[in-house]
Amino acid sequence: MGQGITLEDGTKHTIRQTYKPYQDAKPPLCINFGQYCVYCETAFPYARGLDIEHILPKDKSLGFSHLIHDWDNFLLGCPTCNDMGNKGTKVRLSNACHFPHLNNTYISLVYDKGGVVKANPALEGKSFDKAKALLELVGLDKTPATSSQHDKRWKYRKNQWDFAERYKKRYENGYLNLDCLIDYVKVVGCWSIWFTVFEGHDEVRERLISDFPGTATQCFDPGNHFNPIERNPGKEDPI
């Protein structure tokens, strides 16, 4: 706490433990995480449409109302990922679920062709259970068959997967330079899809890590093609 940051309007801001109203935390959250949903990674230009996500719900009946203004209880989520229809009134304790600010969720989840998301089958025990809990928490594993008509996240991921494969060919053939590629990904989001598709291009992966706010650089090994590594090594759940 007490970290100094510069907001987009150029003003200096010191991160506070408490924000009242909690909506005042949105500008520094956008500086910390970028203007993206921390779950589905969709881009929201100018942060319009992004909600302040309470990790422990602000519903007074669940007993966490004392954390409604607490910086450590904030993330950024899109309306769909933050929809109570997905989360219900689950008690979302951080020790029961992987979260992007505490875990290396690029290990937790696997992104496959077409933008399909699933819990990493290579994980075991609590790590797998917590990765699966993350999927279920926000419904990232929903497909055309299981999504509501208003939930088009699967379609957006599929489109971005297709774009990533197309842009990869253009990049490899010299029709697209690295700066333009990174600028495009900043606009559309879906960081994990682009990072997955561009496996084998270390220079692209390095820029995806360095140029996107909120990316924990210690979670990727520059000596091994920037492949993901454990964020909490030595702990019961090292992911």
Coordinates of C-alpha atoms in Angstrom, one line a residue:
M1 CA 0.0 0.0 0.0
G2 CA 1.1 3.6 -0.5
Q3 CA 2.3 2.8 -4.1
G4 CA 2.5 5.9 -6.2
I5 CA 1.1 5.8 -9.8
T6 CA 0.3 8.3 -12.5
L7 CA -3.3 8.3 -13.8
E8 CA -4.2 8.7 -17.4
D9 CA -4.9 12.4 -16.9
G10 CA -1.4 12.9 -15.6
T11 CA -2.3 13.3 -11.9
K12 CA -0.3 11.6 -9.2
H13 CA -2.2 9.1 -7.1
T14 CA -1.2 7.1 -4.0
I15 CA -2.9 3.7 -3.6
R16 CA -5.1 3.8 -0.5
Q17 CA -6.3 1.0 1.6
T18 CA -9.9 2.3 1.5
Y19 CA -12.0 3.9 -1.3
K20 CA -15.3 5.6 -0.4
P21 CA -17.2 5.3 -2.6
Y22 CA -15.5 2.2 -4.0
Q23 CA -16.1 3.4 -7.5
D24 CA -13.2 5.9 -7.0
A25 CA -10.8 3.0 -7.2
K26 CA -11.6 2.4 -10.9
P27 CA -8.9 4.8 -12.3
P28 CA -6.0 3.2 -10.3
L29 CA -7.3 -0.3 -11.0
C30 CA -7.2 0.5 -14.7
I31 CA -3.6 1.6 -14.4
N32 CA -2.7 -1.6 -12.5
F33 CA -4.6 -4.1 -14.7
G34 CA -5.2 -2.2 -18.0
Q35 CA -8.7 -1.7 -19.4
Y36 CA -9.5 -5.4 -19.6
C37 CA -11.7 -7.8 -17.7
V38 CA -9.3 -9.8 -15.5
Y39 CA -11.2 -13.0 -16.2
C40 CA -12.2 -13.1 -19.9
E41 CA -9.5 -10.6 -20.9
T42 CA -11.8 -8.7 -23.2
A43 CA -10.8 -5.1 -23.9
F44 CA -13.0 -2.2 -22.8
P45 CA -11.8 1.1 -24.4
Y46 CA -11.8 3.9 -21.9
A47 CA -12.9 1.3 -19.3
R48 CA -16.5 1.8 -20.2
G49 CA -18.5 -1.2 -19.3
L50 CA -15.9 -2.5 -16.7
D51 CA -17.2 -3.1 -13.2
I52 CA -15.3 -3.0 -9.9
E53 CA -15.4 -6.7 -9.0
H54 CA -15.5 -7.5 -5.3
I55 CA -13.6 -10.7 -4.7
L56 CA -15.6 -11.3 -1.5
P57 CA -19.1 -10.2 -2.3
K58 CA -20.5 -7.0 -1.1
D59 CA -23.9 -8.6 -0.2
K60 CA -24.4 -7.6 3.4
S61 CA -26.2 -10.9 4.1
L62 CA -22.9 -12.8 3.4
G63 CA -21.0 -11.0 6.1
F64 CA -18.3 -9.3 4.0
S65 CA -19.8 -5.8 3.9
H66 CA -16.8 -4.5 5.9
L67 CA -14.7 -5.1 2.9
I68 CA -16.8 -3.2 0.4
H69 CA -14.3 -0.3 0.3
D70 CA -11.1 -2.3 0.7
W71 CA -8.5 -2.0 -2.1
D72 CA -7.4 -5.6 -1.6
N73 CA -10.9 -6.8 -2.4
F74 CA -11.1 -5.1 -5.8
L75 CA -10.5 -6.5 -9.3
L76 CA -11.9 -5.4 -12.7
G77 CA -14.6 -7.5 -14.3
C78 CA -16.9 -7.2 -17.3
P79 CA -20.6 -7.3 -16.7
T80 CA -20.9 -10.9 -17.9
C81 CA -18.1 -12.2 -15.8
N82 CA -19.3 -10.2 -12.9
D83 CA -22.9 -11.2 -13.4
M84 CA -24.6 -12.6 -10.3
G85 CA -26.3 -15.1 -12.7
N86 CA -22.9 -16.8 -13.1
K87 CA -21.7 -16.3 -9.5
G88 CA -24.9 -16.6 -7.6
T89 CA -24.2 -15.8 -4.0
K90 CA -21.1 -18.0 -3.7
V91 CA -18.7 -17.1 -0.9
R92 CA -15.6 -16.6 -3.0
L93 CA -12.7 -17.1 -0.6
S94 CA -9.3 -16.6 -2.2
N95 CA -8.0 -19.9 -0.7
A96 CA -10.7 -21.8 -2.6
C97 CA -10.2 -20.4 -6.1
H98 CA -7.4 -19.2 -8.3
F99 CA -7.4 -15.4 -8.9
P100 CA -5.4 -13.4 -11.5
H101 CA -3.8 -11.2 -8.9
L102 CA -2.7 -14.1 -6.7
N103 CA -2.0 -17.0 -9.0
N104 CA -0.5 -17.6 -12.4
T105 CA -3.8 -18.3 -14.1
Y106 CA -2.0 -18.9 -17.4
I107 CA -1.0 -22.2 -15.7
S108 CA -4.5 -22.6 -14.2
L109 CA -6.2 -22.5 -17.6
V110 CA -5.6 -24.0 -21.0
Y111 CA -6.6 -22.1 -24.1
D112 CA -7.2 -24.3 -27.1
K113 CA -8.1 -23.9 -30.8
G114 CA -11.3 -21.9 -31.2
G115 CA -10.8 -20.1 -27.9
V116 CA -12.0 -23.0 -25.8
V117 CA -11.0 -22.7 -22.2
K118 CA -10.6 -25.5 -19.7
A119 CA -8.8 -26.2 -16.4
N120 CA -5.3 -27.3 -17.0
P121 CA -5.4 -31.2 -17.0
A122 CA -1.7 -31.3 -16.0
L123 CA -2.6 -29.9 -12.6
E124 CA -3.4 -32.1 -9.6
G125 CA -5.1 -32.0 -6.3
K126 CA -5.9 -28.6 -4.9
S127 CA -4.3 -26.7 -7.8
F128 CA -6.7 -28.4 -10.3
D129 CA -9.7 -27.9 -8.0
K130 CA -9.0 -24.2 -7.7
A131 CA -8.4 -23.8 -11.4
K132 CA -11.8 -25.5 -12.0
A133 CA -13.4 -23.2 -9.4
L134 CA -12.1 -20.2 -11.3
L135 CA -13.8 -21.4 -14.5
E136 CA -17.0 -22.1 -12.7
L137 CA -17.0 -18.9 -10.8
V138 CA -17.3 -16.7 -13.9
G139 CA -18.5 -19.3 -16.5
L140 CA -15.4 -19.1 -18.7
D141 CA -16.0 -22.7 -19.9
K142 CA -19.4 -21.9 -21.3
T143 CA -19.9 -22.9 -24.9
P144 CA -22.6 -22.0 -27.6
A145 CA -24.6 -24.9 -26.2
T146 CA -24.4 -23.8 -22.5
S147 CA -24.3 -20.0 -22.8
S148 CA -27.2 -17.6 -22.6
Q149 CA -28.1 -15.6 -25.6
H150 CA -26.4 -12.6 -23.9
D151 CA -23.2 -14.4 -23.2
K152 CA -21.0 -14.1 -26.3
R153 CA -17.6 -14.5 -24.7
W154 CA -17.0 -17.8 -26.4
K155 CA -17.6 -16.2 -29.8
Y156 CA -15.2 -13.3 -29.0
R157 CA -12.5 -15.8 -28.0
K158 CA -13.1 -17.8 -31.1
N159 CA -12.8 -14.7 -33.3
Q160 CA -9.6 -13.7 -31.5
W161 CA -8.1 -17.2 -31.9
D162 CA -8.8 -17.0 -35.6
F163 CA -7.4 -13.5 -35.8
A164 CA -4.3 -14.6 -33.9
E165 CA -3.6 -17.5 -36.3
R166 CA -4.1 -15.2 -39.3
Y167 CA -1.9 -12.5 -37.9
K168 CA 0.8 -15.0 -37.0
K169 CA 1.1 -16.0 -40.6
R170 CA 1.3 -12.4 -41.7
Y171 CA 3.9 -11.7 -39.0
E172 CA 6.0 -14.8 -40.1
N173 CA 5.8 -13.7 -43.8
G174 CA 7.0 -10.2 -42.9
Y175 CA 3.7 -8.4 -43.7
L176 CA 3.2 -7.3 -40.1
N177 CA 5.8 -5.8 -37.8
L178 CA 6.0 -6.4 -34.0
D179 CA 4.9 -2.9 -32.9
C180 CA 1.7 -3.0 -35.0
L181 CA 1.0 -6.5 -33.7
I182 CA 1.3 -5.5 -30.1
D183 CA -0.8 -2.4 -30.7
Y184 CA -3.6 -4.5 -32.2
V185 CA -3.6 -6.9 -29.2
K186 CA -3.8 -3.9 -26.8
V187 CA -7.0 -2.9 -28.6
V188 CA -8.7 -6.3 -28.7
G189 CA -7.4 -8.0 -25.5
C190 CA -7.6 -11.8 -25.0
W191 CA -3.9 -11.8 -24.0
S192 CA -3.8 -15.5 -23.1
I193 CA -5.0 -16.5 -26.6
W194 CA -2.4 -14.4 -28.4
F195 CA 0.3 -15.6 -26.0
T196 CA -0.7 -19.2 -26.7
V197 CA -0.9 -18.9 -30.5
F198 CA 2.5 -17.1 -30.7
E199 CA 4.3 -19.9 -28.9
G200 CA 7.7 -20.1 -30.6
H201 CA 8.1 -16.4 -31.2
D202 CA 9.9 -15.3 -28.0
E203 CA 10.2 -11.7 -29.2
V204 CA 6.3 -11.5 -29.4
R205 CA 5.8 -13.2 -26.0
E206 CA 8.4 -10.9 -24.4
R207 CA 6.5 -7.8 -25.6
L208 CA 3.1 -9.2 -24.5
I209 CA 4.6 -9.6 -21.0
S210 CA 6.3 -6.2 -20.9
D211 CA 3.7 -4.1 -22.6
F212 CA 0.5 -5.2 -20.8
P213 CA -0.1 -3.7 -17.3
G214 CA -0.8 -6.2 -14.6
T215 CA 1.3 -9.0 -16.1
A216 CA 3.5 -10.5 -13.4
T217 CA 6.9 -10.8 -15.1
Q218 CA 8.1 -13.3 -12.5
C219 CA 5.5 -15.8 -13.8
F220 CA 7.3 -16.4 -17.1
D221 CA 10.8 -17.8 -17.7
P222 CA 12.8 -15.7 -20.2
G223 CA 15.4 -18.6 -20.3
N224 CA 12.7 -21.0 -21.5
H225 CA 10.8 -19.2 -24.2
F226 CA 8.8 -17.3 -21.7
N227 CA 6.9 -20.4 -20.7
P228 CA 4.8 -20.0 -17.5
I229 CA 6.3 -20.8 -14.1
E230 CA 4.8 -21.1 -10.6
R231 CA 3.9 -17.9 -8.9
N232 CA 3.9 -19.3 -5.4
P233 CA 6.7 -21.9 -5.4
G234 CA 7.1 -24.0 -2.2
K235 CA 3.5 -23.5 -1.2
E236 CA 0.8 -26.2 -1.0
D237 CA -0.8 -24.7 -4.1
P238 CA 2.2 -23.3 -6.0
I239 CA 0.3 -22.0 -9.0

